[in-house]
Amino acid sequence: MLDSKTLRKETKKVSLSLKKRASDFDLDSYLKMDQKMRDLISTVEELRSSKNNINKSIASPEISENDKSDLISEVGTINKKLKESEQSLNELSEQTKKMSLEIPNILDESVPEGSSEKENVEVRSWGKLPKFDFEPKDHSELGESKGGIDFESAAKLSGSRFVVMKDGYAKLHRALKQFMLDVQTEENGYTEMYVPNIVRSDCLEGTGQLPKFADDQYKIENEEALYLIPTAEVPLTNLIRESILDQSELPIKMTAHTPCFRQEAGSYGKDTKGMIRQHQFEKVELVHIVKPEESYEALEELTKNAESILQKLNLPYRVMLLCSGDTGFSAAKTYDLEVWLPSQNTFREISSCSNCESFQSRRMKARYKNSDTKQTDYPHTLNGSGLAIGRTFIAVLENYQNEDGSITIPDVLMPYMQNRERI
RNA sequence: GGAGAGGUGGCUGAGUGGCUGAAAGCGCUCCCCUGCUAAGGGAGUAUACGUUAAUAGCGUAUCGAGGGUUCGAAUCCCUCUCUCUCCGCCA
C-alpha cells in the first residue's frame, strides 16, 4: 500500500511507475474517489464538532429546562444528517481502501524498464560451469532411476506437482535445510525463528499476496478464512504487524525454514516435469526489518547472504536485476539468483531478494519510533530466499552427478550426511 | 468441546452516563538545583485521519472489535474476538 499523500502529491512519479510496470491500475479514478472521500470526512467531522459543542451546553448546570429541550431537538436533526453522511463515508472509504490495496509498489529508479524476464539485467555471476564427459541427466531421471525420487507415489497421494523422496535423497534434502539455517544463523547473523504455517488472511494482505493473488493461495475451509503460507516471508514479516518498534530494535534479521504451499494457478504447462514447480516445497527464508535509509544496503547484504549458500555448495550462479515488468507486486527492487542446471543448459531461479520499502509495513500497520526525529515512521521490509530447498536439491543432483547416476555429496553437506560421500 | 475470570496509554493501575484522551505511580525526555557517586524541584511524554508549507496550530476518532440504547458511553445492553484458570481430549 502506498501513502495516500504520496499518491496525491507525487501523482506523476506514481503514474510513471505504474506505466513502467504496464499496470492497468486506474489512478485517476482512485484519486477522484479519494477526493470525494476527504470531502465527506470534512462534512462528517464538522457535524460531529457542532454536536459535541451542543452537548457541552446541555451538560452545563445553569441551563434552563426550556433551552435544554431546544438543544436536544437540535442535536436530533444533526444526528439524522450525521447518520446519512457516515453511512456514505463508510461505503466510500471501504471502496477506496479496497482499491488502494491493488496498487503495486513504486519501483526504485535503478530498476530497468522491460516487459518480461528477457529484459532482466545480469549484475554478476559466480563459479565455473561444470564440464561432463558424458551427457548429464536431469534431476528426475537421476532420482527416479535410483528410486530416490518418486513422482508416481506422490500423485497417488496428492495429485500432480508433489514429490516423495526416499533414503539418501530425503536425507540430502534435509541436510540442505540444516546447512542453510546453520550458515544464516551462525555466519550471517540471522535469528532463527519457528513460525506457524497457517495464517489469517490479514497476514497475506499485509505482505501483499491478498487480495490480488488469491488464486495462488491454498485456503483452508474453516469458520475463519485461514491460508497455508506460500512463503515464510508471510509469518516472519507479519511478526511486526500492528506494532510500534523502538529504533534500537532495528535492524531485525530473521530466518525460518518452512514448507511453502502454492496453487501455481496460471502456470499450466510450465515445468510440469520434475521438482522445479511444486504445490508444496521447502524454503529457508531471510527477512530484514530496517530503517528506511538503510534498506538498499540491506538488500545488497541479504542478496549476498543468499549467495553465500551457493558459493559454499560450489554451484555456479548469476545475479539478475529484475526489470520493471518482472518485479513483483510488493517489491520496489528485486534481485533473482539463478543457479546453473546442466540438464537444461541454462540458469534457473533459486532465490528472489526484494526490498519492499514501506509497502508492506504500511499494509501491516507496522511502525517504528525514530529516536532522532521523535516521529513514528514505517520501517522498510526485505525478504529473500536463502534458499529454496527443492531447487537447490535439484541443482546439487545435476551439478554433482556422476556417469553411473550417483551423486557426490558436496563437502559442506557431508557432516549432515553422516559423512557419506555418495548417494 | 464444557465451566469461570478478564481485556484501559510504554508498564502498573484508578475510573459504573457529561467536569476523562483518560487520576496516580513507574519508566522515559528536557530544564533547574546540588561538589560527589545519591537525592530534590519543574516541564513534557499515545496513535490515526482531516486541514495546513508545517512533524506549528485547529478539528475528528480511538479505553480488545463491531453493533445498540441515550441529547451524551471507557462506563448500560447485544454479538464477536483474544488472554488466563479449571475440566475433557490429545502429538
Coordinates of N, CA and C (backbone and C1' of nucleotides) in Angstrom, one line a residue, chain B residues 1-79:
Chain B
rG1 P -14.4 -25.9 19.9 O5' -15.2 -26.8 20.9 C5' -16.5 -27.3 20.7 C4' -16.8 -28.3 21.8 C3' -17.1 -27.6 23.1 O3' -18.4 -27.1 23.2 C1' -15.6 -29.3 23.5
rG2 P -18.8 -25.8 24.1 O5' -18.7 -26.4 25.6 C5' -19.7 -27.2 26.1 C4' -19.5 -27.4 27.5 C3' -19.4 -26.2 28.4 O3' -20.6 -25.7 28.8 C1' -17.6 -27.7 28.9
rA3 P -20.7 -24.1 29.0 O5' -20.0 -23.9 30.4 C5' -20.5 -24.4 31.6 C4' -19.6 -24.1 32.8 C3' -19.2 -22.7 33.0 O3' -20.2 -21.9 33.5 C1' -17.3 -24.0 33.2
rG4 P -20.3 -20.3 33.1 O5' -19.1 -19.7 33.9 C5' -19.1 -19.5 35.3 C4' -17.7 -19.2 35.8 C3' -17.1 -17.8 35.5 O3' -17.6 -16.8 36.3 C1' -15.5 -19.4 35.1
rA5 P -17.7 -15.3 35.8 O5' -16.1 -14.9 35.8 C5' -15.5 -14.7 37.0 C4' -14.0 -14.2 36.8 C3' -13.9 -13.0 35.9 O3' -14.0 -11.8 36.7 C1' -12.4 -14.7 35.1
rG6 P -14.7 -10.5 35.9 O5' -13.5 -10.1 34.9 C5' -12.3 -9.5 35.4 C4' -11.2 -9.6 34.4 C3' -11.3 -8.6 33.3 O3' -10.9 -7.3 33.6 C1' -10.7 -10.7 32.4
rG7 P -10.9 -6.1 32.6 O5' -9.5 -6.4 31.9 C5' -8.9 -5.4 31.1 C4' -8.2 -6.0 29.9 C3' -8.2 -5.1 28.7 O3' -6.9 -4.7 28.4 C1' -9.0 -7.2 28.1
rU8 P -6.0 -3.8 29.3 O5' -6.8 -2.5 29.2 C5' -6.9 -1.8 27.9 C4' -7.2 -0.3 28.2 C3' -6.1 0.6 28.6 O3' -5.4 1.0 27.5 C1' -8.0 1.0 30.0
rG9 P -3.9 0.4 27.1 O5' -3.0 1.7 27.0 C5' -2.2 1.9 25.8 C4' -1.7 3.4 25.8 C3' -0.3 3.5 26.4 O3' 0.6 3.9 25.4 C1' -1.8 5.0 27.5
rG10 P 1.1 2.9 24.3 O5' 2.5 2.6 25.0 C5' 3.3 1.7 24.4 C4' 4.3 1.2 25.4 C3' 3.7 0.7 26.7 O3' 3.3 -0.6 26.6 C1' 5.5 2.2 27.2
rC11 P 2.0 -1.1 27.3 O5' 2.5 -1.4 28.8 C5' 3.4 -2.4 29.1 C4' 3.9 -2.3 30.5 C3' 2.8 -2.4 31.6 O3' 2.4 -3.7 31.9 C1' 4.3 -0.6 32.0
rU12 P 1.0 -4.0 32.4 O5' 1.0 -3.4 33.9 C5' 1.7 -4.0 35.0 C4' 1.6 -3.2 36.2 C3' 0.2 -2.9 36.7 O3' -0.3 -4.1 37.5 C1' 1.4 -0.9 36.8
rG13 P -1.9 -4.4 37.4 O5' -2.5 -3.0 37.8 C5' -2.5 -2.6 39.2 C4' -3.0 -1.2 39.3 C3' -4.5 -1.0 39.0 O3' -5.3 -1.3 40.1 C1' -3.3 0.6 37.8
rA14 P -6.9 -1.2 40.1 O5' -7.2 0.3 39.9 C5' -8.4 0.8 40.3 C4' -8.4 2.3 40.4 C3' -9.7 2.9 40.0 O3' -10.6 2.9 41.1 C1' -7.9 4.2 39.0
rG15 P -11.9 2.0 41.0 O5' -12.7 2.8 40.0 C5' -13.1 4.2 40.3 C4' -13.2 5.0 39.1 C3' -14.3 4.5 38.1 O3' -15.6 5.0 38.6 C1' -12.4 5.0 36.9
rU16 P -16.7 4.0 38.9 O5' -18.0 4.9 38.4 C5' -18.2 5.2 37.1 C4' -19.5 4.6 36.6 C3' -20.7 4.7 37.5 O3' -21.3 6.0 37.3 C1' -20.5 2.5 36.7
rG17 P -22.8 6.3 37.0 O5' -22.8 6.5 35.4 C5' -21.6 6.8 34.7 C4' -22.0 7.6 33.5 C3' -22.5 9.0 33.9 O3' -21.6 10.0 33.7 C1' -23.6 8.1 32.0
rG18 P -20.9 11.0 34.1 O5' -20.8 11.6 32.6 C5' -19.6 11.8 31.9 C4' -19.8 13.0 31.0 C3' -19.2 14.3 31.6 O3' -18.2 14.7 30.7 C1' -21.5 14.6 30.8
rC19 P -16.8 14.9 30.6 O5' -16.7 16.3 31.4 C5' -15.7 17.3 31.1 C4' -15.3 17.9 32.3 C3' -14.5 17.0 33.3 O3' -13.1 16.8 32.9 C1' -16.1 18.2 34.5
rU20 P -12.2 15.9 33.6 O5' -11.8 14.8 32.6 C5' -11.5 15.0 31.2 C4' -11.6 13.7 30.5 C3' -13.0 13.3 30.2 O3' -13.3 13.2 28.8 C1' -11.9 11.6 31.4
rG21 P -12.8 13.6 27.6 O5' -11.3 12.8 27.5 C5' -10.5 13.2 26.5 C4' -9.1 12.8 26.9 C3' -8.1 13.6 25.9 O3' -7.0 14.2 26.6 C1' -7.7 11.2 25.9
rA22 P -7.2 14.5 28.3 O5' -7.7 13.2 29.0 C5' -6.8 12.5 29.9 C4' -7.6 11.6 30.8 C3' -6.7 10.5 31.5 O3' -6.3 11.0 32.8 C1' -8.4 9.4 30.3
rA23 P -4.8 11.2 33.1 O5' -4.8 11.3 34.7 C5' -5.6 12.4 35.3 C4' -5.8 12.0 36.8 C3' -4.6 11.7 37.6 O3' -3.9 12.8 38.0 C1' -6.3 10.1 38.0
rA24 P -2.3 12.8 38.0 O5' -2.0 11.6 39.0 C5' -2.2 11.7 40.4 C4' -1.9 10.4 41.0 C3' -0.4 9.9 40.7 O3' 0.5 10.6 41.5 C1' -2.0 8.2 40.5
rG25 P 2.0 10.9 40.9 O5' 2.6 9.4 40.9 C5' 2.8 8.7 42.2 C4' 3.2 7.3 41.9 C3' 4.4 7.1 41.0 O3' 5.6 7.2 41.7 C1' 2.6 5.7 40.3
rC26 P 6.8 7.8 40.9 O5' 7.2 6.6 40.0 C5' 7.6 5.3 40.6 C4' 7.8 4.3 39.5 C3' 8.7 4.7 38.4 O3' 10.1 4.5 38.7 C1' 6.7 3.7 37.5
rG27 P 11.2 5.5 38.1 O5' 11.2 5.1 36.6 C5' 11.6 3.8 36.2 C4' 11.3 3.7 34.7 C3' 11.9 4.7 33.8 O3' 13.2 4.4 33.5 C1' 9.6 4.4 33.2
rC28 P 14.3 5.6 33.4 O5' 13.9 6.4 32.0 C5' 14.0 5.7 30.8 C4' 13.3 6.5 29.7 C3' 13.8 7.9 29.6 O3' 15.0 8.0 28.8 C1' 11.5 7.9 29.5
rU29 P 16.1 9.1 29.2 O5' 15.5 10.4 28.5 C5' 15.3 10.5 27.1 C4' 14.7 11.8 26.7 C3' 15.3 13.0 27.4 O3' 16.4 13.5 26.6 C1' 12.9 13.1 27.6
rC30 P 17.7 14.2 27.4 O5' 17.1 15.7 27.7 C5' 16.8 16.5 26.6 C4' 16.0 17.7 27.1 C3' 16.7 18.5 28.2 O3' 17.7 19.4 27.8 C1' 14.4 18.2 28.6
rC31 P 18.9 19.8 28.8 O5' 18.2 20.8 29.8 C5' 17.7 22.1 29.4 C4' 16.9 22.7 30.5 C3' 17.6 22.9 31.8 O3' 18.5 24.1 31.8 C1' 15.5 22.0 32.2
rC32 P 19.8 24.1 32.7 O5' 19.1 24.3 34.1 C5' 18.5 25.5 34.5 C4' 17.9 25.4 35.9 C3' 18.8 25.1 37.0 O3' 19.6 26.3 37.4 C1' 16.9 23.8 37.2
rC33 P 21.0 26.1 38.0 O5' 20.7 25.4 39.4 C5' 20.0 26.1 40.5 C4' 19.8 25.2 41.6 C3' 21.1 24.5 42.2 O3' 21.7 25.4 43.1 C1' 19.4 22.9 41.9
rU34 P 23.3 25.5 43.1 O5' 23.6 24.1 43.8 C5' 23.2 23.8 45.2 C4' 23.4 22.4 45.5 C3' 24.9 21.9 45.3 O3' 25.7 22.2 46.4 C1' 23.3 20.4 44.3
rG35 P 27.3 22.8 46.1 O5' 28.1 21.5 45.7 C5' 27.7 20.2 46.2 C4' 28.6 19.2 45.5 C3' 29.4 18.4 46.6 O3' 28.7 17.2 46.7 C1' 30.8 19.2 44.9
rC36 P 28.4 16.6 48.1 O5' 28.2 15.1 47.7 C5' 27.3 14.8 46.5 C4' 28.1 14.0 45.5 C3' 28.7 12.7 46.0 O3' 27.8 11.7 46.2 C1' 30.2 13.8 44.5
rU37 P 28.1 10.6 47.2 O5' 26.9 9.6 46.9 C5' 27.0 8.4 46.1 C4' 27.2 8.8 44.7 C3' 26.8 7.8 43.7 O3' 25.4 7.9 43.4 C1' 29.0 8.7 43.2
rA38 P 24.8 7.0 42.2 O5' 23.2 7.3 42.5 C5' 22.6 6.7 43.6 C4' 22.2 7.6 44.7 C3' 21.0 8.5 44.5 O3' 19.8 7.8 44.6 C1' 22.7 9.8 45.6
rA39 P 18.5 8.3 43.8 O5' 18.1 9.6 44.7 C5' 17.7 9.5 46.0 C4' 17.7 10.9 46.6 C3' 16.6 11.9 46.0 O3' 15.3 11.6 46.5 C1' 18.7 13.0 46.2
rG40 P 14.1 12.0 45.6 O5' 14.1 13.6 45.5 C5' 13.9 14.3 46.8 C4' 14.0 15.7 46.5 C3' 13.2 16.4 45.5 O3' 11.8 16.6 46.0 C1' 15.4 17.1 45.2
rG41 P 10.6 16.5 45.0 O5' 10.8 17.9 44.2 C5' 10.6 19.1 44.8 C4' 10.8 20.3 43.9 C3' 10.1 20.2 42.6 O3' 8.7 20.7 42.7 C1' 12.3 20.7 42.1
rG42 P 7.6 20.1 41.8 O5' 7.9 20.7 40.4 C5' 7.7 22.1 40.3 C4' 8.2 22.5 38.9 C3' 7.5 21.9 37.7 O3' 6.2 22.4 37.4 C1' 9.8 21.9 37.4
rA43 P 5.1 21.5 36.8 O5' 5.6 21.4 35.3 C5' 5.6 22.6 34.4 C4' 6.3 22.3 33.1 C3' 5.7 21.1 32.3 O3' 4.5 21.5 31.6 C1' 8.0 20.9 32.4
rG44 P 3.4 20.4 31.4 O5' 4.1 19.4 30.3 C5' 4.4 19.9 29.0 C4' 5.3 19.0 28.3 C3' 4.7 17.6 28.0 O3' 3.9 17.6 26.8 C1' 6.9 17.3 28.8
rU45 P 2.7 16.6 26.7 O5' 3.5 15.2 26.5 C5' 4.3 14.9 25.4 C4' 5.0 13.6 25.6 C3' 4.0 12.4 25.8 O3' 3.6 12.0 24.5 C1' 5.8 12.3 27.3
rA46 P 2.0 12.0 24.2 O5' 1.9 10.8 23.1 C5' 2.8 9.7 23.3 C4' 2.0 8.5 22.8 C3' 1.6 8.5 21.3 O3' 2.7 8.1 20.5 C1' -0.2 7.9 22.7
rU47 P 2.8 8.7 19.1 O5' 1.6 8.0 18.3 C5' 1.6 6.6 18.1 C4' 0.3 6.2 17.5 C3' -0.1 6.9 16.2 O3' 0.5 6.5 15.1 C1' -2.0 6.8 17.7
rA48 P 0.7 7.4 13.8 O5' -0.8 7.4 13.2 C5' -1.3 6.2 12.7 C4' -2.8 6.4 12.3 C3' -3.1 7.6 11.4 O3' -2.8 7.3 10.1 C1' -4.6 7.6 13.2
rC49 P -2.4 8.5 9.1 O5' -3.8 9.2 8.8 C5' -4.9 8.5 8.2 C4' -6.1 9.3 8.3 C3' -6.1 10.7 7.8 O3' -6.3 10.8 6.4 C1' -7.1 10.7 9.9
rG50 P -5.6 12.0 5.6 O5' -6.6 13.2 6.0 C5' -7.9 13.2 5.5 C4' -8.7 14.4 6.1 C3' -8.0 15.7 5.8 O3' -8.4 16.2 4.5 C1' -8.6 15.6 8.1
rU51 P -7.3 17.0 3.7 O5' -7.3 18.4 4.5 C5' -8.4 19.3 4.5 C4' -8.1 20.4 5.4 C3' -6.8 21.2 5.1 O3' -7.0 22.1 4.1 C1' -7.0 20.7 7.5
rU52 P -5.9 22.3 3.0 O5' -4.6 22.8 3.7 C5' -4.6 24.1 4.3 C4' -3.4 24.3 5.1 C3' -2.1 24.0 4.4 O3' -1.6 25.1 3.5 C1' -2.0 23.1 6.5
rA53 P -1.0 24.8 2.2 O5' 0.5 24.4 2.6 C5' 1.4 23.8 1.6 C4' 2.8 23.6 2.3 C3' 2.8 22.9 3.6 O3' 2.8 21.5 3.4 C1' 4.1 24.9 3.8
rA54 P 2.0 20.6 4.3 O5' 2.7 20.8 5.8 C5' 4.0 20.2 6.0 C4' 4.5 20.7 7.3 C3' 3.6 20.4 8.5 O3' 3.9 19.1 9.0 C1' 4.3 22.6 8.6
rU55 P 2.8 18.1 9.2 O5' 3.3 17.4 10.5 C5' 2.8 17.4 11.7 C4' 4.0 17.0 12.7 C3' 4.8 18.2 13.1 O3' 4.2 18.7 14.4 C1' 6.2 16.6 12.3
rA56 P 3.4 20.1 14.4 O5' 4.6 21.2 14.3 C5' 5.0 21.9 15.5 C4' 4.3 23.2 15.7 C3' 2.9 23.2 16.2 O3' 2.8 23.0 17.6 C1' 3.0 24.7 14.4
rG57 P 1.5 22.7 18.3 O5' 0.6 24.0 18.2 C5' -0.7 23.9 18.5 C4' -1.5 25.0 17.7 C3' -2.9 24.7 17.5 O3' -3.7 25.1 18.6 C1' -2.0 25.2 15.4
rC58 P -4.5 24.1 19.5 O5' -5.8 23.9 18.5 C5' -6.5 25.1 18.2 C4' -7.4 24.8 17.0 C3' -8.2 23.5 17.1 O3' -9.3 23.6 17.9 C1' -7.1 23.6 15.0
rG59 P -9.8 22.4 18.7 O5' -10.5 21.5 17.6 C5' -11.6 22.0 16.9 C4' -11.9 21.1 15.7 C3' -12.2 19.6 16.1 O3' -13.5 19.5 16.6 C1' -10.8 19.7 14.3
rU60 P -13.8 18.4 17.7 O5' -13.7 17.0 16.9 C5' -14.7 16.8 15.8 C4' -14.3 15.5 15.1 C3' -14.1 14.3 16.0 O3' -15.3 13.7 16.5 C1' -12.3 14.4 14.5
rA61 P -15.4 13.0 17.9 O5' -14.6 11.6 17.5 C5' -15.1 10.7 16.6 C4' -14.1 9.6 16.3 C3' -13.6 8.8 17.5 O3' -14.5 7.8 17.8 C1' -11.8 9.5 16.1
rU62 P -14.7 7.4 19.3 O5' -13.4 6.6 19.6 C5' -13.3 5.3 19.0 C4' -11.9 4.8 19.2 C3' -11.4 4.6 20.6 O3' -11.8 3.4 21.1 C1' -9.7 5.8 19.4
rC63 P -12.4 3.3 22.6 O5' -11.0 3.2 23.4 C5' -10.2 2.0 23.4 C4' -9.8 1.6 24.8 C3' -10.9 0.8 25.5 O3' -10.4 -0.5 25.7 C1' -10.2 2.7 26.8
rG64 P -11.1 -1.8 25.9 O5' -10.6 -2.7 24.7 C5' -9.3 -2.6 24.3 C4' -9.1 -3.5 23.1 C3' -10.2 -3.4 22.0 O3' -9.8 -2.3 21.1 C1' -9.9 -5.7 22.6
rA65 P -11.0 -1.6 20.4 O5' -11.6 -2.7 19.4 C5' -11.0 -2.9 18.2 C4' -11.9 -3.8 17.3 C3' -13.2 -3.2 17.0 O3' -13.2 -2.3 15.9 C1' -13.5 -5.4 17.8
rG66 P -14.3 -1.1 15.8 O5' -15.6 -1.8 15.5 C5' -15.9 -2.4 14.2 C4' -17.1 -3.2 14.3 C3' -18.4 -2.4 14.6 O3' -18.9 -1.7 13.5 C1' -18.4 -4.4 15.8
rG67 P -19.8 -0.4 13.8 O5' -21.1 -0.9 14.5 C5' -22.2 -1.3 13.7 C4' -23.2 -2.1 14.6 C3' -24.1 -1.2 15.5 O3' -25.2 -0.6 14.7 C1' -23.4 -3.0 16.7
rG68 P -25.7 0.8 15.2 O5' -26.5 0.5 16.6 C5' -27.7 -0.3 16.5 C4' -28.2 -0.6 17.9 C3' -28.6 0.5 18.7 O3' -29.9 1.0 18.4 C1' -27.4 -1.0 20.0
rU69 P -30.4 2.5 18.7 O5' -30.5 2.5 20.3 C5' -31.5 1.8 20.9 C4' -31.4 2.1 22.4 C3' -31.4 3.5 22.9 O3' -32.7 4.1 22.9 C1' -29.7 2.3 24.0
rU70 P -33.0 5.5 22.2 O5' -32.1 6.5 23.1 C5' -32.4 6.7 24.4 C4' -31.4 7.6 25.1 C3' -31.1 8.9 24.3 O3' -32.0 9.9 24.5 C1' -29.1 7.9 25.0
rC71 P -32.5 10.8 23.3 O5' -31.2 11.7 23.0 C5' -31.1 12.4 21.8 C4' -30.0 13.4 21.9 C3' -28.7 12.8 22.3 O3' -28.0 12.3 21.2 C1' -29.1 14.7 23.6
rG72 P -27.2 10.9 21.4 O5' -26.1 11.2 22.5 C5' -24.9 11.9 22.1 C4' -24.1 12.2 23.3 C3' -23.6 10.9 24.0 O3' -22.4 10.4 23.3 C1' -24.4 12.5 25.6
rA73 P -22.1 8.8 23.4 O5' -21.7 8.6 24.9 C5' -20.4 9.0 25.4 C4' -19.8 7.8 26.1 C3' -19.5 6.7 25.1 O3' -18.1 6.6 24.7 C1' -20.8 5.9 26.9
rA74 P -16.8 7.0 25.7 O5' -16.3 5.7 26.4 C5' -15.5 4.7 25.8 C4' -15.1 3.6 26.7 C3' -16.2 3.1 27.6 O3' -17.0 2.1 27.0 C1' -14.3 3.7 29.0
rU75 P -18.3 1.6 27.6 O5' -18.0 1.1 29.0 C5' -18.9 0.5 29.9 C4' -18.9 1.3 31.2 C3' -20.3 1.5 31.8 O3' -20.4 0.7 33.0 C1' -18.8 3.5 32.0
rC76 P -20.9 -0.8 32.7 O5' -22.4 -0.7 32.2 C5' -23.5 -0.5 33.1 C4' -24.7 -0.6 32.3 C3' -24.8 -1.7 31.3 O3' -25.2 -2.9 31.9 C1' -25.5 0.3 30.3
rC77 P -24.7 -4.3 31.2 O5' -25.6 -4.4 29.9 C5' -27.0 -4.6 30.1 C4' -27.6 -4.8 28.7 C3' -26.9 -5.8 27.8 O3' -27.3 -7.1 28.0 C1' -27.2 -3.8 26.6
rC78 P -26.3 -8.4 27.8 O5' -26.3 -8.4 26.2 C5' -27.5 -8.8 25.5 C4' -27.3 -8.8 24.0 C3' -26.1 -9.6 23.5 O3' -26.4 -11.0 23.3 C1' -26.0 -7.4 22.5
rU79 P -25.2 -12.1 23.5 O5' -24.4 -11.9 22.1 C5' -25.0 -12.3 20.9 C4' -24.1 -11.9 19.7 C3' -22.7 -12.4 19.8 O3' -22.6 -13.8 19.3 C1' -22.6 -10.1 19.2

